[in-house]
Amino acid sequence: MWDTKNVLTGSADNSCRLWDCETGKQLALVETNSAVRTCGFDFSGNIIMFSTDKQMGYQCILNYFDLRDPQQIEDNQPYLSLPCNESKITSAVWGPLGEFVIAGHENGEINQYSAKSGEILKVAKEHTKQINDIQSSVDLTMVISASKDCTAKLFDSTNLEHIKTFKTERPVNSAAISPIMDHVVMGGGQEAMEVTTTSTRIGKFEARFFHAAYEEEFGRVKGHFGPINCVAFHPDGKSYSSGGEDGYVRIHYFDPQYFDFELEA
Amino acid sequence: MQDTVNMAESEFDEEEEPPFSDQEDFVDDIDDEELLEDVLRERPLEADGIDSVVLVDNVPQVGPERLEKLKNVIHKIFSKFGKITNEFYPEAAGTTKGYIFLEYASPNHALEAVKNADGYKLDKQHTFRVNLFTDFDKYMNISDQWETPEKQPFKDFGNMRHWLEDPDCGDQYSVIYESGERTAIFSNDPKEPILVEERARWTETYVRWSPKGTYLATFHQRGIALWGGEKFKQIQRFSHQGVSLIDFSPCERYVVTFSPLMDTKEDPQAIIIWDILTGQKKRGFHCESSAHWPIFKWSQDGKFFARMTQDTLSIYETPSMGLLDKKSLKISGIKDFSWSPGDNIIAFWVPEDKDIPARVTLMQFPSRLEIRVRNLFNVVDCKLHWQRQGDYLCVKVDRTPRGTQGVVTNFEIFRMREKQVPVDVVEMKESIIAFAWEPNGSKFAVLHGESPRINASFYHVKSNGKIDLIKMFDKQQANSIFWSPQGQFLVLAGLRSMNGALAFVDTSDCTIMYIAEHYMASDVEWDPTGRYVVTSVSWWSHKVDNAYWLWTFQGRLLQKNNKDRFCQLLWRPCPPTLLGQEQIKAIKKDLKKYSKIFEQKDRLSQSKASKELVDKRRLMMEEYSRYKDSAIQLYNQQRELRLELRGGVDTDELDSNVEDWEEETIEFFIKRILISRYFRKNILCTREIFS
């Protein structure tokens, strides 16, 4: 939540929980029929959303709860519940003003679901395979989607216009937008079952930096022993962290050269 | 008749059968043809004898004293085809005229005689020509009216050598990717491959170029297709159900296809030889197994092709497709053979047989002269390696010397261009992993040893009769040798299990120019000019990171081309140069002049490229900035809404609420340094000096 008072977590234990940050006390519990894949607070912090997986006969559903109405949580009655029939939601973030949720699907589609009416406001069919992660820019004007089709794409949050594409040779598991530079970072790897067939050399999995405007890669950071599952920039843009299949979270601070670096233009 | 009728008329009994006879004056209206067609068909024809007569030409002209002998010889040869019932030896001025008539018992025998005896070589000066007598009739009766043969529409395929006219001299290569779904042809350019043609499902399995690069062959269930010309139109199609392997003759006149499906006793169809230009099926052959393809090996000029079967070497000649001299060579125990790439010479070897040692034989064709025979002792196995121009033959001999258990390897080097083909021996101490001759040169490279101690040795076959070891590099990560097609440079590669280690070597002074790696590379391909090398990771051997990388011959990496499920890259071969030796010498002399022009061109294109890149980036940045400006505008407009949503708290900047921040300074212990009194004094002194 924006004032860092509360934390919202969703888990494969079929529940979504609200916690107090400072004390660690569980404030609310919403039980679900299948694993909770993604969740988040809207801009105001008053509305939460989470999506459940398509599992054991249960649909993928996008749920909205208004925290100002405690009855909703108590009765496990979201004020808006949207089933997703074709392709389950794999990752989602809120739009800039809490009006809609931007969700990525297993089939590569990205949809805007209204938080008020539930209708699909905008659609983007740019990716060809599953969306692994969606993250917003720090001002929420843009989102970046990381996909199994080996690319990450930059979209405008409001109209889902496709702005940029960043190509690699490996499936991208996560991508993030720098808060202060025109850079994006991506982390990925290959299918977990294929890991043993590729490079087993130490630290061969890399986080890759692309220039957001030129779509060109300009740097890589080695270190992980396994595929990278998640990347994020520090809000001040002076460092980034990555978490990988190898069980390590790495935090890197940028050298001064990183901020001076420019591609000839 | 009379009686019967009467009988019917008069004492006709109810039980008696009605009459079956015709009436008296009845004449039937059916003719014999209709009634007895099948019987009449088999009616023996009057033998006027002409159909069973053959005319044999080019018969020796003999006098009466040798006539009897001649007749016996003719009889012996021609009675194989049937019973000779009559013969006539026309004479003039005391000798036979040189042609004879033979009559057989049946026309079939005559046909057999024509089929089999026409072209029979009696001796050096006499090759029989056998024809049916009736054929003469046919040819005599050709209509005097000339009927123009029907004109076939001209299929213009354009300039079949079009790709050689590329002003930048980029060589072409074929790329198969998307696990075989797409095939593309690119023109090589150091900056970036230039796409020439791309088609989906162009081939069902893989592709092959013809030896001079004129055709691209694609594989299909029903046969193969050849494509060429500027637009890669379909030149020819060969129908061979289930074809799996092909081979071209070096002259590009013929193509050999193999299909495991098509083989019957009467009509051997497993291997078919086709004439490329006419599309005709020239001959079919049986084939038990395609284990060592190509089964038929071509001589360097395409005049002969040969195959080895149990104890036999069969050599055929083109264009007749018949056995040379009408018989195969009986070579007991023959294990392997190969043609010289420079002359019509075959090298073959046979293993030990009781008291007779193993030996390698060099035989010339069509004369069948044995140019050289080399005896070898205690041989386990042999492999034949010809140098690209046929200047040298290396026979790698694995032996178990008497009294020992292990296997020792020798290289027997045959110097083909010297009189009587002298042989030199190079003894190798370790087991051999790879061997390769330098094209256009007289060096060879060997990889020997056992992993992980693999060594690379370079030898020079000198004209003074010595073979020198120029250099040996030890502890190499390599299992394959790839020479540049022009010689001098090579790449030592550790493919597949050796993870793609690469070493670029200049053999003029045996230095390693560059060491690099293409992780999990499965193939290395030199372009026909020897300027570029492509290393690739094929999807057929490794399912991830499928790509092909372009390097200069010195080992400088130029491009990394990722292609989804990349399978195979093949350079398009070049036809041999049209320049004569003199012209090549002249060009080499003036190379400096030409280099200047090319360098300028390169510089221009480089700066053009960087200028293009810079321009492109500028455009992209402008576009992006415009977008960001409009996004920021919207963002600013929405400021009020944001404040409202967060109860008036401004969170737009990281330090929007600095008042809320608390700053705390913490000191903590890092390190303790002990400075001795001596040093302290020193420091104080130095301070004084410098202050």
mmCIF file of C-alpha atoms in Angstrom, chain A residues 2 43-44 46 96-97 139 141-142 154-158 163-164 169-170 182 190 194 197-201 211-216 235-236 263-265, chain B residues 499 517 519-520 542-545 560 562 610 613-614 616-618 620-621 623-624 627-628 631-632 634-635 638 641-643 645-647 649 651-652 654:
data_model
loop_
_atom_site.group_PDB
_atom_site.id
_atom_site.type_symbol
_atom_site.label_atom_id
_atom_site.label_comp_id
_atom_site.label_asym_id
_atom_site.label_seq_id
_atom_site.Cartn_x
_atom_site.Cartn_y
_atom_site.Cartn_z
ATOM 1 C CA TRP A 2 1.236 3.467 -0.841
ATOM 2 C CA PHE A 43 -3.538 4.001 -6.196
ATOM 3 C CA SER A 44 -5.675 5.096 -3.304
ATOM 4 C CA ASN A 46 -8.727 1.479 -0.756
ATOM 5 C CA PRO A 96 -2.597 4.986 -12.809
ATOM 6 C CA LEU A 97 -5.760 6.143 -11.068
ATOM 7 C CA ASP A 139 4.696 7.240 -12.329
ATOM 8 C CA THR A 141 2.152 6.016 -17.041
ATOM 9 C CA MET A 142 3.733 2.970 -18.694
ATOM 10 C CA LEU A 154 6.501 -1.337 -23.313
ATOM 11 C CA PHE A 155 2.870 -0.157 -23.355
ATOM 12 C CA ASP A 156 1.106 3.056 -22.433
ATOM 13 C CA SER A 157 -1.002 2.338 -19.341
ATOM 14 C CA THR A 158 -3.981 4.429 -20.361
ATOM 15 C CA ILE A 163 5.435 1.610 -27.706
ATOM 16 C CA LYS A 164 8.621 -0.476 -27.684
ATOM 17 C CA GLU A 169 16.926 -15.233 -27.305
ATOM 18 C CA ARG A 170 15.622 -16.538 -24.009
ATOM 19 C CA ASP A 182 15.516 5.706 -20.178
ATOM 20 C CA GLN A 190 14.828 -21.001 -20.072
ATOM 21 C CA GLU A 194 15.787 -27.412 -19.756
ATOM 22 C CA THR A 197 21.030 -28.857 -20.924
ATOM 23 C CA THR A 198 22.390 -25.346 -21.217
ATOM 24 C CA SER A 199 25.322 -23.652 -19.660
ATOM 25 C CA THR A 200 26.087 -25.023 -16.306
ATOM 26 C CA ARG A 201 28.974 -22.666 -15.981
ATOM 27 C CA HIS A 211 17.922 1.425 -23.801
ATOM 28 C CA ALA A 212 14.209 2.191 -23.717
ATOM 29 C CA ALA A 213 14.192 4.471 -26.747
ATOM 30 C CA TYR A 214 16.641 2.635 -29.027
ATOM 31 C CA GLU A 215 15.556 -0.892 -28.071
ATOM 32 C CA GLU A 216 19.251 -1.820 -27.984
ATOM 33 C CA PRO A 235 12.587 3.752 -6.421
ATOM 34 C CA ASP A 236 15.547 6.129 -6.512
ATOM 35 C CA LEU A 263 24.680 5.466 -26.963
ATOM 36 C CA GLU A 264 25.825 7.587 -29.872
ATOM 37 C CA ALA A 265 22.924 9.528 -31.322
ATOM 38 C CA ASN B 499 31.290 -26.908 -25.918
ATOM 39 C CA GLU B 517 34.071 -19.862 -28.225
ATOM 40 C CA TYR B 519 28.948 -22.329 -26.807
ATOM 41 C CA MET B 520 27.548 -25.684 -27.983
ATOM 42 C CA HIS B 542 20.686 -28.631 -29.337
ATOM 43 C CA LYS B 543 17.292 -27.178 -28.590
ATOM 44 C CA VAL B 544 18.318 -23.810 -27.164
ATOM 45 C CA ASP B 545 20.324 -20.814 -28.338
ATOM 46 C CA LYS B 560 25.468 -13.106 -34.100
ATOM 47 C CA ASN B 562 19.652 -15.746 -33.790
ATOM 48 C CA SER B 610 27.035 4.286 -38.400
ATOM 49 C CA LEU B 613 22.368 3.840 -37.069
ATOM 50 C CA VAL B 614 22.797 7.288 -35.584
ATOM 51 C CA LYS B 616 17.761 5.733 -36.723
ATOM 52 C CA ARG B 617 18.476 6.288 -33.049
ATOM 53 C CA ARG B 618 17.746 9.959 -33.299
ATOM 54 C CA MET B 620 13.548 6.686 -32.224
ATOM 55 C CA MET B 621 14.508 9.067 -29.444
ATOM 56 C CA GLU B 623 9.415 9.547 -31.176
ATOM 57 C CA TYR B 624 9.930 8.289 -27.658
ATOM 58 C CA TYR B 627 5.318 10.028 -26.384
ATOM 59 C CA LYS B 628 6.793 10.705 -22.980
ATOM 60 C CA ALA B 631 2.261 10.994 -21.091
ATOM 61 C CA ILE B 632 3.726 13.525 -18.659
ATOM 62 C CA LEU B 634 -1.616 13.644 -18.909
ATOM 63 C CA TYR B 635 0.137 12.814 -15.656
ATOM 64 C CA GLN B 638 -4.230 14.032 -13.244
ATOM 65 C CA LEU B 641 -7.086 13.242 -8.860
ATOM 66 C CA ARG B 642 -4.022 11.669 -7.313
ATOM 67 C CA LEU B 643 -4.028 14.008 -4.357
ATOM 68 C CA LEU B 645 -7.108 9.473 -3.937
ATOM 69 C CA ARG B 646 -4.424 9.708 -1.268
ATOM 70 C CA GLY B 647 -6.219 12.063 1.021
ATOM 71 C CA VAL B 649 -0.815 13.501 0.559
ATOM 72 C CA THR B 651 3.461 11.254 -3.311
ATOM 73 C CA ASP B 652 4.575 12.379 -6.764
ATOM 74 C CA LEU B 654 10.428 10.584 -3.667
#
